[in-house]
XYZ file of C-alpha atoms in Angstrom:
227
model
C 50.847 115.619 -38.509
C 49.476 119.081 -39.401
C 51.664 119.010 -42.494
C 50.293 115.545 -43.224
C 46.762 116.960 -43.281
C 47.880 119.619 -45.738
C 49.333 116.864 -47.910
C 46.044 114.937 -47.782
C 44.143 118.053 -48.852
C 46.420 118.549 -51.840
C 46.375 114.875 -52.776
C 42.567 114.868 -52.648
C 42.333 117.819 -54.971
C 44.904 116.370 -57.361
C 43.063 113.061 -57.526
C 39.645 114.637 -58.022
C 39.835 117.248 -60.725
C 43.267 118.741 -60.125
C 44.522 121.434 -57.759
C 44.260 124.892 -59.304
C 44.848 127.664 -56.814
C 45.209 130.440 -59.357
C 42.034 130.225 -61.431
C 39.449 130.986 -58.761
C 37.761 134.373 -58.782
C 36.672 135.765 -55.439
C 34.033 138.443 -54.972
C 34.501 140.984 -52.212
C 31.888 140.666 -49.453
C 29.247 143.326 -49.269
C 29.505 145.944 -46.537
C 25.881 146.731 -45.800
C 25.882 147.547 -42.143
C 26.613 146.286 -38.659
C 29.240 148.973 -38.045
C 28.943 148.480 -34.285
C 29.336 144.735 -34.718
C 32.371 145.217 -36.935
C 33.984 147.449 -34.305
C 33.315 144.792 -31.660
C 34.664 142.071 -33.955
C 37.919 143.985 -34.377
C 38.222 145.172 -30.773
C 37.909 141.619 -29.491
C 40.617 140.586 -31.993
C 38.367 138.136 -33.812
C 40.125 139.233 -36.995
C 43.331 137.597 -35.751
C 41.776 134.155 -36.299
C 39.058 134.792 -38.877
C 39.430 136.327 -42.321
C 36.644 138.717 -43.343
C 38.191 139.921 -46.602
C 37.873 137.763 -49.709
C 41.184 135.900 -50.166
C 43.572 136.799 -52.958
C 44.011 134.484 -55.909
C 46.701 131.831 -55.768
C 46.404 130.796 -52.123
C 49.147 128.458 -51.013
C 49.272 125.492 -48.662
C 51.253 127.675 -46.241
C 48.401 130.222 -46.232
C 45.901 127.500 -45.416
C 48.021 125.900 -42.702
C 48.504 129.262 -40.970
C 44.769 129.772 -40.456
C 43.543 129.567 -36.868
C 39.835 129.515 -37.662
C 37.366 129.372 -40.550
C 37.129 132.223 -43.028
C 34.097 134.451 -42.518
C 34.115 136.657 -45.614
C 30.975 134.846 -46.822
C 29.407 134.284 -43.376
C 26.129 135.993 -44.285
C 25.633 133.602 -47.181
C 26.613 130.548 -45.147
C 25.043 130.858 -41.712
C 21.591 131.414 -40.304
C 21.518 134.564 -38.193
C 19.735 132.898 -35.274
C 22.461 130.286 -35.090
C 25.211 132.932 -35.071
C 23.580 134.860 -32.230
C 23.180 131.722 -30.137
C 26.607 130.288 -30.938
C 28.549 133.491 -30.241
C 26.899 133.733 -26.823
C 27.235 130.009 -26.070
C 29.975 128.585 -28.337
C 30.301 124.832 -28.745
C 32.816 123.061 -30.997
C 31.632 122.477 -34.552
C 34.861 120.753 -35.541
C 35.773 117.784 -33.311
C 39.436 118.286 -34.201
C 41.465 121.491 -33.962
C 41.590 123.517 -37.140
C 43.842 121.824 -39.732
C 44.844 118.975 -37.430
C 44.237 115.226 -37.452
C 45.693 114.624 -34.003
C 44.722 117.551 -31.765
C 41.189 117.703 -30.381
C 39.266 120.966 -30.445
C 39.592 122.445 -26.970
C 36.257 124.256 -27.188
C 37.798 127.434 -25.828
C 36.278 129.960 -28.229
C 35.590 133.277 -26.424
C 32.008 133.855 -25.326
C 30.184 137.129 -26.006
C 27.364 138.721 -24.071
C 23.929 138.379 -25.684
C 23.989 142.010 -26.839
C 27.506 141.753 -28.257
C 26.664 138.450 -29.913
C 23.667 140.029 -31.634
C 25.780 142.952 -32.871
C 28.587 140.761 -34.195
C 26.072 138.398 -35.797
C 24.464 141.343 -37.600
C 27.864 142.358 -38.935
C 28.740 138.833 -40.042
C 25.398 138.492 -41.811
C 26.345 141.494 -43.958
C 29.309 139.563 -45.407
C 27.903 137.858 -48.492
C 29.136 136.473 -51.791
C 27.257 136.372 -55.097
C 28.515 132.798 -55.551
C 25.658 131.739 -53.253
C 22.376 132.288 -55.098
C 19.326 132.960 -52.877
C 16.603 130.409 -53.544
C 18.912 128.024 -55.416
C 18.209 125.200 -52.936
C 15.923 124.425 -50.010
C 16.014 121.887 -47.196
C 14.379 118.655 -48.354
C 14.706 115.162 -46.907
C 14.825 112.398 -49.497
C 15.823 108.775 -49.819
C 18.004 109.649 -52.807
C 19.817 112.331 -50.807
C 20.490 109.895 -47.976
C 21.745 107.230 -50.404
C 24.135 109.718 -52.026
C 25.341 110.891 -48.590
C 25.736 107.485 -46.958
C 26.427 105.029 -49.767
C 27.609 106.766 -52.923
C 29.988 109.228 -51.222
C 30.299 107.932 -47.653
C 30.253 111.473 -46.251
C 30.034 110.165 -42.691
C 33.639 109.022 -43.071
C 34.635 112.624 -42.276
C 31.474 114.151 -40.780
C 29.457 113.205 -37.718
C 25.695 112.672 -38.055
C 22.951 111.569 -35.683
C 21.708 107.999 -35.719
C 18.971 107.708 -33.147
C 20.474 108.695 -29.807
C 24.052 108.346 -31.042
C 26.555 110.461 -32.957
C 28.375 108.443 -35.602
C 30.903 109.291 -38.267
C 34.392 110.695 -38.708
C 36.043 113.551 -36.875
C 38.236 115.166 -39.532
C 35.508 117.466 -40.860
C 32.961 119.696 -39.127
C 29.997 117.918 -37.596
C 26.805 117.889 -39.625
C 24.634 117.341 -36.582
C 22.371 120.379 -36.572
C 23.550 121.440 -40.043
C 20.035 122.506 -40.983
C 19.899 124.999 -38.111
C 23.401 126.255 -38.828
C 23.816 126.426 -42.599
C 21.735 127.758 -45.465
C 20.832 125.190 -48.167
C 22.013 127.638 -50.838
C 25.494 127.766 -49.302
C 25.735 123.973 -48.965
C 24.824 123.666 -52.643
C 27.319 126.328 -53.743
C 30.033 124.768 -51.585
C 29.489 121.292 -53.025
C 29.613 122.717 -56.526
C 32.878 124.590 -55.951
C 34.551 124.023 -52.552
C 37.853 125.595 -53.629
C 36.112 128.941 -54.165
C 35.409 129.097 -50.441
C 38.609 127.572 -49.106
C 41.332 127.395 -51.739
C 43.323 124.503 -50.267
C 40.768 122.236 -48.642
C 40.410 118.625 -47.579
C 36.897 118.551 -49.046
C 36.792 116.420 -52.215
C 35.616 118.046 -55.432
C 32.564 116.105 -56.612
C 32.252 117.753 -60.014
C 32.222 114.877 -62.485
C 31.303 112.418 -59.731
C 27.819 113.869 -59.182
C 25.637 115.641 -61.695
C 24.248 119.087 -60.863
C 20.857 117.670 -59.896
C 22.439 115.075 -57.600
C 24.555 117.844 -56.047
C 21.403 119.820 -55.312
C 19.607 116.791 -53.861
C 22.600 116.133 -51.585
C 22.755 119.771 -50.466
C 19.050 119.784 -49.671
C 19.393 116.531 -47.711
C 22.365 117.820 -45.682
C 20.265 120.874 -44.823
C 17.813 118.609 -42.957
C 20.417 117.020 -40.674
């Protein structure tokens, strides 16, 4: 079934804009600081599951299927630092299913760091940025139009969980969007929607270019950032 998920990812990309794994340009993450956090990251073997170097061009399905955890080479552009500190000290599953699986549930067994170590590693991860994410390009904003695009036009809850009152509803194949506003930066959500293959190469996320205009993409990103 893991291979099936890889097939779905490829089929999605082929159906929506074509699968081009060789034309993406990746910028190396900045290395601004957090040397102590980087040493901790490596000593605890976090680098065995998470990639902190920008991927080479021409990633293959085999490369994607071999990943054990999300890539972190753009973590500082994607995450809020407060979330990273809290999550590393008290990790809870963000993906209901195991990475690149449609059948295996996430065991929630990510290693836990002490508060001090979590702060150090978070500082290091926040130094890993990409110029693809433009500061100030989007901001969290709730809107009826954003909700309509999310729920009706695209049906994003088919893959992502969201809160409806006291209940969690939605699909399990993608990461939960409950608490997305506390976890993700609006600028990253916008950049990701505009070009998901830049961040993941082979990905199950549909490419919405041509389906949504740039303004609709921004409205959706800003809405997601309020969830």
